[in-house]
XYZ file of C-alpha atoms in Angstrom:
600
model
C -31.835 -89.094 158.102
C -29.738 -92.120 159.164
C -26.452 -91.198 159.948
C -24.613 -93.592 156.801
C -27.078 -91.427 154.288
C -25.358 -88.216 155.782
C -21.935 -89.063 156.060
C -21.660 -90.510 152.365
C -23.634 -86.951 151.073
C -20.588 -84.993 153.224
C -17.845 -87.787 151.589
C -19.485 -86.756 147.803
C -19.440 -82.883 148.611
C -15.740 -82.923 150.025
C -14.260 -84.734 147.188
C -15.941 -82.468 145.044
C -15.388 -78.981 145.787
C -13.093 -78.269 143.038
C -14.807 -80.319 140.024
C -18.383 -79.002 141.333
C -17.296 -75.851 141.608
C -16.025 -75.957 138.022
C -18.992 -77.332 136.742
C -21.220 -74.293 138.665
C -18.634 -71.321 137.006
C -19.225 -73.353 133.505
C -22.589 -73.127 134.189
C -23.149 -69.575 135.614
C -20.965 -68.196 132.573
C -23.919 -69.579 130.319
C -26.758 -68.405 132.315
C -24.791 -65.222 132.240
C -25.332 -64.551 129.047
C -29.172 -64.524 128.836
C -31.720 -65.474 126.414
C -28.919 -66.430 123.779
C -31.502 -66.414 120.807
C -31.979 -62.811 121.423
C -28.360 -61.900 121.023
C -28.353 -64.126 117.882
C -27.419 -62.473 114.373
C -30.609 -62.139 111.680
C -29.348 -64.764 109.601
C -28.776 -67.105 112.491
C -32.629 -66.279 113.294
C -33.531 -67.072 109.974
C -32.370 -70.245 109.709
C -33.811 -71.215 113.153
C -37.478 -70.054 112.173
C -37.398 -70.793 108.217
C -39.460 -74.148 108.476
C -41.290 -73.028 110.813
C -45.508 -71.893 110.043
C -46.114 -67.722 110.236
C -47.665 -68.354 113.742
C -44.747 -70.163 115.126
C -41.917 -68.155 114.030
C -43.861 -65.461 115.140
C -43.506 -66.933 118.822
C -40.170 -68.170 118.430
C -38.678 -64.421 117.570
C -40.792 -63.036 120.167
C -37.662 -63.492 123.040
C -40.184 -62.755 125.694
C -41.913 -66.084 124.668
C -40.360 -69.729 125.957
C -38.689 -72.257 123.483
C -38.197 -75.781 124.113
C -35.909 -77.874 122.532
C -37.153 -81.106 122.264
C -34.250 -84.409 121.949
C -36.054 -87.253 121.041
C -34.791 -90.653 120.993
C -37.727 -92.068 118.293
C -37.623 -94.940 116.009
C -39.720 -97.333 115.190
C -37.807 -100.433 115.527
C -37.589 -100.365 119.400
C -40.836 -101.403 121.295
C -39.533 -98.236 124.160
C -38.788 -95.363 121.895
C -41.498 -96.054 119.121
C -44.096 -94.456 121.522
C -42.649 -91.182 121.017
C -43.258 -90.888 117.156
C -46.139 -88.367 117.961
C -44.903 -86.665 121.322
C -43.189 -83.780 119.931
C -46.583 -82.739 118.789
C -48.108 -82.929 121.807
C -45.566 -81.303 123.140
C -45.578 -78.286 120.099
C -49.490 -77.775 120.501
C -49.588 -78.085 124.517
C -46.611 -75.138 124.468
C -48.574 -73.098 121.659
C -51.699 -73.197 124.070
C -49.738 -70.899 126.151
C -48.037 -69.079 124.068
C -45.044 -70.777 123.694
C -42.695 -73.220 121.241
C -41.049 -76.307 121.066
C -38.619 -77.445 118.468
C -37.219 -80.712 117.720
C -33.518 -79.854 119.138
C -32.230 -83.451 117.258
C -32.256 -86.973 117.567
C -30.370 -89.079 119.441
C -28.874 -92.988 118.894
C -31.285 -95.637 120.552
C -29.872 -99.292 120.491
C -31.134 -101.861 122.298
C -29.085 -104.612 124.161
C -31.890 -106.899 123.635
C -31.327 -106.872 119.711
C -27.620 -107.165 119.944
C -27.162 -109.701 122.372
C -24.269 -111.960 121.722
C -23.730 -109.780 118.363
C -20.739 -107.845 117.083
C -23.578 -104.551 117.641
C -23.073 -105.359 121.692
C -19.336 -103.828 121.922
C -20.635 -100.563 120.813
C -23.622 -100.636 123.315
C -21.492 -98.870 126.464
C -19.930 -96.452 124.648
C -23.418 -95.278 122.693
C -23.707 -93.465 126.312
C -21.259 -91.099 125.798
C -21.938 -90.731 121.785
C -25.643 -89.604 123.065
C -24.261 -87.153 125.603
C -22.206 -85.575 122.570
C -25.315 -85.739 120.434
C -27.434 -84.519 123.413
C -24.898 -81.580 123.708
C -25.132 -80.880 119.826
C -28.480 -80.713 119.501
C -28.837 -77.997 121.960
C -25.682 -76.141 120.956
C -28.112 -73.755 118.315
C -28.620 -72.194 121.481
C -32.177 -71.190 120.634
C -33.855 -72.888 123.486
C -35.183 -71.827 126.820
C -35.406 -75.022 128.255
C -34.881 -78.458 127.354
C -37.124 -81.941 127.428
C -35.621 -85.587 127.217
C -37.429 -88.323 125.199
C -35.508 -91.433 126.125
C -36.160 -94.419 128.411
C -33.093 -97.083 127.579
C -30.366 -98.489 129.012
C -27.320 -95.703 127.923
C -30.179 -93.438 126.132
C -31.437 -91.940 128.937
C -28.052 -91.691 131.316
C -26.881 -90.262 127.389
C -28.938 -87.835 127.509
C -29.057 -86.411 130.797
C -25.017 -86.171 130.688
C -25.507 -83.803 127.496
C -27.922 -81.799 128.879
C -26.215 -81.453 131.920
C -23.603 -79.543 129.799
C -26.571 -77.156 129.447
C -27.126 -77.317 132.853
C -28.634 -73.143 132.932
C -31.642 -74.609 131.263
C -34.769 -75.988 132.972
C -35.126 -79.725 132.030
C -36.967 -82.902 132.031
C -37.515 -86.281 130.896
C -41.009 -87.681 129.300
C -40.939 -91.429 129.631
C -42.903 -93.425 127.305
C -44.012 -96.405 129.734
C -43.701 -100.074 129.820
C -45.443 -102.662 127.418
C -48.235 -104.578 129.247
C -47.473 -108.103 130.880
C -46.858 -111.037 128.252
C -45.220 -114.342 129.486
C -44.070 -115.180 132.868
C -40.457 -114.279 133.036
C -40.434 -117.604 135.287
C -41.486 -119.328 131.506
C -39.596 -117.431 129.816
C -35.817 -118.275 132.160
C -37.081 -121.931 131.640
C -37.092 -121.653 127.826
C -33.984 -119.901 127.644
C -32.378 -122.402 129.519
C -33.730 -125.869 127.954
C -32.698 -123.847 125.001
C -28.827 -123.888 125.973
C -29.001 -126.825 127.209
C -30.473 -128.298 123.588
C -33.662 -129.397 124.801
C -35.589 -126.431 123.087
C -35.786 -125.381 119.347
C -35.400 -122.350 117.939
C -39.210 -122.301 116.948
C -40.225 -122.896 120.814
C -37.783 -120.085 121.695
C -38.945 -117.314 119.327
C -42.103 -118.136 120.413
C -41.465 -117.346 124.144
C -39.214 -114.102 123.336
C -42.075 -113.108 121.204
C -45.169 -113.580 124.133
C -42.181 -111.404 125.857
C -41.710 -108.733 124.305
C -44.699 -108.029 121.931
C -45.872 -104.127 121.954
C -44.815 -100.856 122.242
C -43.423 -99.572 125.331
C -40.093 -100.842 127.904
C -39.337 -104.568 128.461
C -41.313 -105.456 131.846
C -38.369 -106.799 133.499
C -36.514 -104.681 136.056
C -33.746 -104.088 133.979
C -31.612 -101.353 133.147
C -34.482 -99.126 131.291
C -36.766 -99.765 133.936
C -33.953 -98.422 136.531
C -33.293 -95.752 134.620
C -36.640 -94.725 135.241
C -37.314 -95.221 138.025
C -34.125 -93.763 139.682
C -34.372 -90.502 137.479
C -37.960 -90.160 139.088
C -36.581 -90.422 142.298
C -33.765 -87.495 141.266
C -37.025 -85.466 140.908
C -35.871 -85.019 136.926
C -39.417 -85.932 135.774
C -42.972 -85.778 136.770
C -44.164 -87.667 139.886
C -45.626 -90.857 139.447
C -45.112 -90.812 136.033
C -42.122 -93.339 135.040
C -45.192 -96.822 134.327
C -48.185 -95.211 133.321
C -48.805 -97.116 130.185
C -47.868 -95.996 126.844
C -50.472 -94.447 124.636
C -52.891 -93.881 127.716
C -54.917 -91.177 128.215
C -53.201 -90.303 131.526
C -49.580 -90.857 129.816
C -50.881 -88.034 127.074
C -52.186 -85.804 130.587
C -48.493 -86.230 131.699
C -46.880 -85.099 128.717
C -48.781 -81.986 128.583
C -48.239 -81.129 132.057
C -44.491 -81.416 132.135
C -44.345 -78.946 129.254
C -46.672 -76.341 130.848
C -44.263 -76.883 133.902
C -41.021 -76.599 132.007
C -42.123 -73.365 129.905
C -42.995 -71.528 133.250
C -39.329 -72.263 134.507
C -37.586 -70.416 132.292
C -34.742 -67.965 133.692
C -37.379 -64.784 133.396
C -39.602 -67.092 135.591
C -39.438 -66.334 139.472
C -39.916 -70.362 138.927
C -36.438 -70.730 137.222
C -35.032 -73.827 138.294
C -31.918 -74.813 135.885
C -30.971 -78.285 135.664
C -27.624 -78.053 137.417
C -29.474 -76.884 140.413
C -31.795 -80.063 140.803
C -28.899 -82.677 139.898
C -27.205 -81.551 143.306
C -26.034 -84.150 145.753
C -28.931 -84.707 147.354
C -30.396 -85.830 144.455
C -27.673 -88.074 143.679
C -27.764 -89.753 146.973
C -31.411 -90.208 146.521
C -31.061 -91.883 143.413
C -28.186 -94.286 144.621
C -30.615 -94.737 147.489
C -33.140 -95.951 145.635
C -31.376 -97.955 143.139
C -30.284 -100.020 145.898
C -33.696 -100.456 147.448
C -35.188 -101.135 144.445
C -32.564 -104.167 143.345
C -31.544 -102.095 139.967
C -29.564 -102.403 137.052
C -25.928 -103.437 138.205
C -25.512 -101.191 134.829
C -25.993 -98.155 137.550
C -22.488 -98.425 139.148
C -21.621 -97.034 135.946
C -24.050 -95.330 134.733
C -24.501 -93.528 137.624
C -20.990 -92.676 138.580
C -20.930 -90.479 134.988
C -23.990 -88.373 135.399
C -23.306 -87.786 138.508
C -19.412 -86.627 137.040
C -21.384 -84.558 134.520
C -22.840 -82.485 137.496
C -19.097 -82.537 139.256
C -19.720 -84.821 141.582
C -16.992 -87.749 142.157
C -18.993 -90.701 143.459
C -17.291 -94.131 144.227
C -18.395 -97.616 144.651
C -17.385 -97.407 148.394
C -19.637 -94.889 148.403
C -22.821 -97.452 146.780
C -20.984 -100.338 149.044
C -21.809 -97.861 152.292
C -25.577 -96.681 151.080
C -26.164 -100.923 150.461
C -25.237 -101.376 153.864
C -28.224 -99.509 155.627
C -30.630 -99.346 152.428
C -32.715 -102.278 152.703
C -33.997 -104.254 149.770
C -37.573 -102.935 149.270
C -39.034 -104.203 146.269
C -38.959 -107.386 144.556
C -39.771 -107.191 140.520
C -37.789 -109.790 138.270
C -34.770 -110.946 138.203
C -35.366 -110.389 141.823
C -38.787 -111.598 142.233
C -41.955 -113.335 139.748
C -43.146 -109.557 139.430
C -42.696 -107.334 136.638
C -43.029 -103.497 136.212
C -46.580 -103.552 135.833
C -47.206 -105.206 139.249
C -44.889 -102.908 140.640
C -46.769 -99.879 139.255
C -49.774 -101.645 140.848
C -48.573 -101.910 144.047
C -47.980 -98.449 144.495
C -45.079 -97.576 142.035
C -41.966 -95.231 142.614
C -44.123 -92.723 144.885
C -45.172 -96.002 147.024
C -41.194 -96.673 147.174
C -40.334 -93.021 147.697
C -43.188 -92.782 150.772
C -41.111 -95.599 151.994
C -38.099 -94.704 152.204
C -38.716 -91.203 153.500
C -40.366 -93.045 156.121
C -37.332 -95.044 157.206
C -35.053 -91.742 157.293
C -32.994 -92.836 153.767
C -34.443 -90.345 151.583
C -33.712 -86.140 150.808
C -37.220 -84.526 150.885
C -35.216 -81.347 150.861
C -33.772 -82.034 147.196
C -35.066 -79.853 144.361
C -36.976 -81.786 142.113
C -38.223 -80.383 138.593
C -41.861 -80.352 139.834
C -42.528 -79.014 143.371
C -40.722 -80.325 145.886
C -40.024 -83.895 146.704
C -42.896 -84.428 149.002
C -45.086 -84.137 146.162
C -43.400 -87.341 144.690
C -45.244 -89.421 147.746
C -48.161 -88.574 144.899
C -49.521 -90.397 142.180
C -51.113 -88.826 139.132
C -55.028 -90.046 138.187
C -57.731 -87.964 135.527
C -60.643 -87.330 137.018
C -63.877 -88.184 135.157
C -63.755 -84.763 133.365
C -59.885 -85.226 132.327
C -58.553 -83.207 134.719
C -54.639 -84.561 135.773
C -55.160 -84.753 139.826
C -52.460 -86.049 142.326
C -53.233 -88.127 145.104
C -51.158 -88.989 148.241
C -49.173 -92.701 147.539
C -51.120 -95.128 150.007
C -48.640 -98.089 151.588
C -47.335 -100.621 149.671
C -50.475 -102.693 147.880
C -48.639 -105.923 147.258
C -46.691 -107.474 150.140
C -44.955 -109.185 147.693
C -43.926 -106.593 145.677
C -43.201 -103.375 147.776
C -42.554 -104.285 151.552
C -44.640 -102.887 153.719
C -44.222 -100.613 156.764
C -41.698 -101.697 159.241
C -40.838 -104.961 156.432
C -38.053 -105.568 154.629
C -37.262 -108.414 151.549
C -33.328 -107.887 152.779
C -31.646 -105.741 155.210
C -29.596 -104.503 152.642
C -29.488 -102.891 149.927
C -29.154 -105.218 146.158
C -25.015 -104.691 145.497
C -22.499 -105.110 147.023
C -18.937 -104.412 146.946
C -15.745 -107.274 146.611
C -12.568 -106.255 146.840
C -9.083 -108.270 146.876
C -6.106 -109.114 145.072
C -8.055 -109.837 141.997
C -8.867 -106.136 141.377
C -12.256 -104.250 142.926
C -16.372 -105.463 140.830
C -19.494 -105.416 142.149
C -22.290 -108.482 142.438
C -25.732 -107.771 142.304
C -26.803 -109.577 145.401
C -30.519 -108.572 145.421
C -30.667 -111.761 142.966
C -28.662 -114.210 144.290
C -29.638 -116.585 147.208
C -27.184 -116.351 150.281
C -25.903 -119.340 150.032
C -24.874 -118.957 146.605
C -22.924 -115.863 147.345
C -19.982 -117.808 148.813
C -17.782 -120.228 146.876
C -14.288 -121.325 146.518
C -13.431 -123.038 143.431
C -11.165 -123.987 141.419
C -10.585 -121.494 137.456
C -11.369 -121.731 134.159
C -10.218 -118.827 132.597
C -11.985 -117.601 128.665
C -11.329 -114.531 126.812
C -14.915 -114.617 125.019
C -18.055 -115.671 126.136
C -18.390 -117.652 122.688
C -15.681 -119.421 124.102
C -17.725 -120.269 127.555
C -20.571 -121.933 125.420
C -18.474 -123.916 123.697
C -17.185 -125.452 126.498
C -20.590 -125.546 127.959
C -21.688 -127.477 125.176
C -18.963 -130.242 125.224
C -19.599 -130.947 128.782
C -16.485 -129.391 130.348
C -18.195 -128.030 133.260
C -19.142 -131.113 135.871
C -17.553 -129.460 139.044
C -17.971 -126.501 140.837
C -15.978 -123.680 138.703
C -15.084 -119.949 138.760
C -15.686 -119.080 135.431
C -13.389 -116.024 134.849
C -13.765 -114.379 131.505
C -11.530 -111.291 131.275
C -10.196 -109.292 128.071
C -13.952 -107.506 128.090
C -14.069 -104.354 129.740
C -14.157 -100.579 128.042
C -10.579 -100.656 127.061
C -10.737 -103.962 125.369
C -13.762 -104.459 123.265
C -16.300 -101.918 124.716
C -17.648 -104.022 127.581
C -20.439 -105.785 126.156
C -23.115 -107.273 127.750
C -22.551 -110.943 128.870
C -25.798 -112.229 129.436
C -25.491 -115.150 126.757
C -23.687 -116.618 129.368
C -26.778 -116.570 131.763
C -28.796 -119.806 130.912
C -25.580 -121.182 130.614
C -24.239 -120.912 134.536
C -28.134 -121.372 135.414
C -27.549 -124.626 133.974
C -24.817 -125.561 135.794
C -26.181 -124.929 139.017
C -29.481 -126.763 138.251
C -27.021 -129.162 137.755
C -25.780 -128.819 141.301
C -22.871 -127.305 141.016
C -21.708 -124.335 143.002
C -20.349 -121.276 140.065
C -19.444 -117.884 139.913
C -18.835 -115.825 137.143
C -15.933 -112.991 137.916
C -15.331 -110.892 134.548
C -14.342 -107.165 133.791
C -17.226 -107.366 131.731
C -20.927 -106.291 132.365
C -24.084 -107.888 132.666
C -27.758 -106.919 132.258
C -30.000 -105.471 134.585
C -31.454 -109.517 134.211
C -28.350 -110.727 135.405
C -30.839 -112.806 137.687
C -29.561 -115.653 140.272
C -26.015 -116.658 139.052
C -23.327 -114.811 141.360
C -21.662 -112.724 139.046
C -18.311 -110.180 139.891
C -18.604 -107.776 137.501
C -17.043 -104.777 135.962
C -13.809 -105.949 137.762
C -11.130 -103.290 137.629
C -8.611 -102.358 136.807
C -9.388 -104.719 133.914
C -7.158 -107.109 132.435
C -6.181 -105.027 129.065
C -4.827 -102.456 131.352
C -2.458 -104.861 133.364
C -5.293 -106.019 135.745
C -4.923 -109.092 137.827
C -7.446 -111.088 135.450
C -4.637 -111.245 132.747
C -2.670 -113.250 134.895
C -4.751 -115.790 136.528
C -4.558 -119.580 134.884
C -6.871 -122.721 135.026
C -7.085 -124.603 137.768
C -6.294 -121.300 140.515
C -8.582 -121.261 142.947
C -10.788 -118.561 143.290
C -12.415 -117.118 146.604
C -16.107 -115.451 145.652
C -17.739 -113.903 149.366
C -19.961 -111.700 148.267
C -21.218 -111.498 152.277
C -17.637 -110.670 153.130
C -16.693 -108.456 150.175
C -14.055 -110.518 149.445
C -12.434 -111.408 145.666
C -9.063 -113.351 146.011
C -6.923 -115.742 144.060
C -5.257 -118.137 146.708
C -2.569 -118.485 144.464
C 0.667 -116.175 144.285
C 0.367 -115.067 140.794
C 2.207 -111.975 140.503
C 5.599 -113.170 139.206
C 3.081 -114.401 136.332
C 3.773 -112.541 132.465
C -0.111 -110.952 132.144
C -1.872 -112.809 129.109
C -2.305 -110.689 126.503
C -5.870 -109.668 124.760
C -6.945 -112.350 122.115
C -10.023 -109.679 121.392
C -8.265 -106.341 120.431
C -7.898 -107.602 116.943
C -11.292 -108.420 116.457
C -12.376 -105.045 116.720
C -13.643 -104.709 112.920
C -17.092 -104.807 111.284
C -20.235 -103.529 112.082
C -18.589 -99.928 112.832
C -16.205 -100.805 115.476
C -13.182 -99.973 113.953
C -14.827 -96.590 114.173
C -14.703 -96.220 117.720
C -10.956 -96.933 118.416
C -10.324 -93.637 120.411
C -13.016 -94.634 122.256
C -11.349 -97.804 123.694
C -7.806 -95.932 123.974
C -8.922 -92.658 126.450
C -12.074 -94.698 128.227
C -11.885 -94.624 132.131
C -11.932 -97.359 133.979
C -15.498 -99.036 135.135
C -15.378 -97.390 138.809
C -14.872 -93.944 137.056
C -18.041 -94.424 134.941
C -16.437 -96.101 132.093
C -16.101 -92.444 129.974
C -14.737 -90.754 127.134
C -15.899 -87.656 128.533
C -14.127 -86.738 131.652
C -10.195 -86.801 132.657
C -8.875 -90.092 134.397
């Protein structure tokens, strides 16, 4: 292992003796207690077995028997979750075949930042996370369950639901993607569109059109963003199957997959010599591996969040010096949209996640002694295949198959890894560099300074941006209005520097994983409704951006400045907002994972 991977595993364990070790006692107390649905009362077994048919509460009260508890993120509005409508059956009959039961533990929340985009929906997007942890938590809190499975692919579903079960972390558990949607417009048509549209040289019709070649069956969006990650970094924690994060929706092999993890997960059960309780695979390790490859990948900026809270769940403390020390030895590996032309589905061709993992154990970045839910991490170099007969066979990951996609032995697309760290006397964010050219990591301009990104467009659109600007947009991180998603800003700044001008968008706000090749400082903290330096910078300060430098400074004295108050607070009304005021009062900050659920 190279020497940075090791010392940032020993910083993570050091700062977390005390908060890991209270997590473990929490844990141990529960697996202490046994196979909880035998201690439960007759009337509490009644109500857990009175839907069920003769056969299956049979099973179910038979305590020698396993029982799943499935939490399912269905519905049938969203292309990624609408492929699960029929998987707790697959799941039910392939646990019956041996025996065993599964039982819908409950459902979860599944929004999608695609839908509310620029809408009032978008300020309750970040702190769905923690809502689906709760939910997560709820669902299995019958304690009738052996073991637990996790149907959810999104942006804060998945990360959701993995912090919940974590709070069950004595039980065996997985997750059961559903796969991506096959490739529909070029995403290079698609950014060209979008921005002719903001500019006003594209129509609605022409627009809808494009968005709907885009996105047009069931399964994830193909771009690499923040479902995609999700995926793909949770494989890499060993917290699903091998190989199985693309595999396409509604495929026989996807359908092979699904069986197998529940045959694996029912023989893992603590009266298995196989037990193997979720708060033993989510150990550092496997955090480091998944930080690891994020950052090789170019994922979700959403992930120095995200990230940062699971890992919390599990007691570990992880920092952004910590990500700005893995990105400065993990090299950028793979190149899929907004980092590259390629999507998921070449990626998946190329090789996929075991390609990626092959090459980074390779290159001495990656823990094959982690403890993965399926055998051991050297069987995640494999990728899954049915033989002619239908038998699910694993085969070793050959190197990369696309040069263009996954770099090849001793090849890199960047020598580091895709974010990076600025820090100065504007407050601490991250860029996602993987997207950005080098030379448009640098500038030093001169402020204009918005407290909504409605605001931005409007000036956009009356042609107030004809020099190179630092477009700072604060008031819009957790403690202000939820920190939406900014990315109707995106065609906008792409605008202005097809224009030719050099911008930079610096915001306690988040992006999308699409956040593509404007340099963006994001999730800036501490954020500007909290007293952060944001509130008090003016138009016309200018701004230093050096992203190759780490560097985010005003080069104006500004603290004898009165801080500018929020002109968004108020707004927080309609469309359920007003119901998550707590929320916005006790959320951490960004670096702490942006949480409701864990002290400050």
């Amino acid at each position: 292992m190279k020497d940075a991977i090791l010392n940032v595993t020993d910083n993570i364990k050091k700062r977390s003796v005390k908060t890991r070790s209270e997590y473990l006692a929490t844990i141990q107390a529960q697996a202490n207690r046994g196979t909880v649905r035998a201690s439960l009362s007759c009337g509490n077994l009644a109500h857990t077995v009175a839907a069920c048919s003769s056969s299956q509460k049979s099973t179910i009260l038979d305590f020698t028997k396993a029982n799943i508890g499935i939490v399912t993120a269905y519905n049938d509005m969203l292309s990624a979750h609408q492929p699960y409508r029929n998987y707790p059956e697959i799941i039910q009959k392939a646990a019956s075949d041996l025996g065993h039961s599964a039982q819908v533990a409950g459902g979860v929340p599944a929004m999608c930042d695609g839908v509310t985009q620029g809408q009032d929906g978008m300020d309750l997007s970040l702190f769905s996370r923690d809502l689906i942890a709760q939910a997560t938590a709820m669902s299995l809190s019958h304690n009738t369950f052996d073991a637990t499975l996790l149907l959810g692919v999104c942006d804060k579903i998945a990360p959701g639901q993995l912090m919940g079960a974590l709070a069950f972390g004595h039980l065996p558990t997985a997750f059961v993607p559903s796969g991506p949607m096959g490739t529909g417009i070029s995403n290079k048509k698609k950014v060209e569109v979008r921005q002719n549209y903001a500019a006003g040289e594209a129509g609605d019709k022409e627009l809808l059109d494009v968005e709907c070649r885009s996105y047009h069956s069931p399964g994830t969006c193909t771009f690499y963003g923040t479902a995609n990650t999700n995926q793909l970094v949770f494989e890499a924690m060993g917290l699903m199957l091998p190989g199985c994060s693309f595999v396409a929706p509604n495929s026989a092999l996807r359908e092979a997959l699904t069986q197998q993890i529940t045959r694996e997960i029912s023989a893992q059960t603590a009266s298995s010599k196989r037990y193997r309780p979720l708060a033993e695979v989510v150990d550092e390790k496997s955090v480091v591996n998944g930080l690891v490859a994020l950052l090789a990948s170019g994922g979700s900026s959403n992930h120095t969040i995200h990230l940062v809270a699971v890992a919390r769940a599990a007691g570990w403390v992880i920092t952004w010096d910590d990500i700005d020390a893995l990105s400065s030895v993990v090299p950028l590996l793979a190149q899929m949209y907004p980092n590259g032309p390629a999507d998921i589905n070449d990626f998946q061709n190329a090789g996929g996640v075991p390609t990626l993992i092959k090459t980074l154990a390779e290159r001495g970045l990656f823990y094959l002694d982690a403890t993965p839910v399926f055998g051991t991490m050297n069987d995640y170099m494999c990728y899954p295949t049915l033989e002619s007969g239908g038998a699910l066979v694993y085969k070793a990951a050959p190197d990369s198959l696309d040069a263009e996609v996954i770099a090849r032995p001793g090849k890199v697309f960047n020598p580091h890894g895709g974010i990076k760290l600025l820090d100065g006397n504007l407050g601490r964010g991250v860029m996602k560099v993987s997207a950005v050219a080098p030379n448009d990591q640098t500038i030093t301009a001169p402020a204009r300074v918005f407290d909504s990104q409605h605001d931005v467009e409007s000036a956009y659109l009356n042609g107030e941006f004809t020099h190179d600007v630092v477009v700072v947009l604060r008031h819009n991180g957790p403690a202000s209005n939820g920190m939406p998603e900014l990315h109707k800003l995106m065609p906008i700044l792409g605008n202005v520097m097809k224009a030719g001008h050099k911008v930079a968008l610096v915001t306690d706000g988040r992006l999308s994983g699409a956040s593509g090749k404007v340099p963006a400082v994001i999730h800036v903290t501490p954020e500007a409704t909290r007293g952060g330096p944001l509130a008090q910078i003016e138009d016309g300060d200018v701004i230093e951006v050096n992203a190759q430098a780490g560097l985010l400074n005003c080069q104006q004295s500004f603290e004898h400045r009165e801080a500018t108050l929020s002109s968004t607070n108020h707004a927080q009304l309609g469309s359920g907002r007003e119901l998550f005021h707590l929320f916005r009062q006790h959320v951490s900050s960004a670096e702490q994972g942006a949480s409701i659920l864990y002290p400050q």
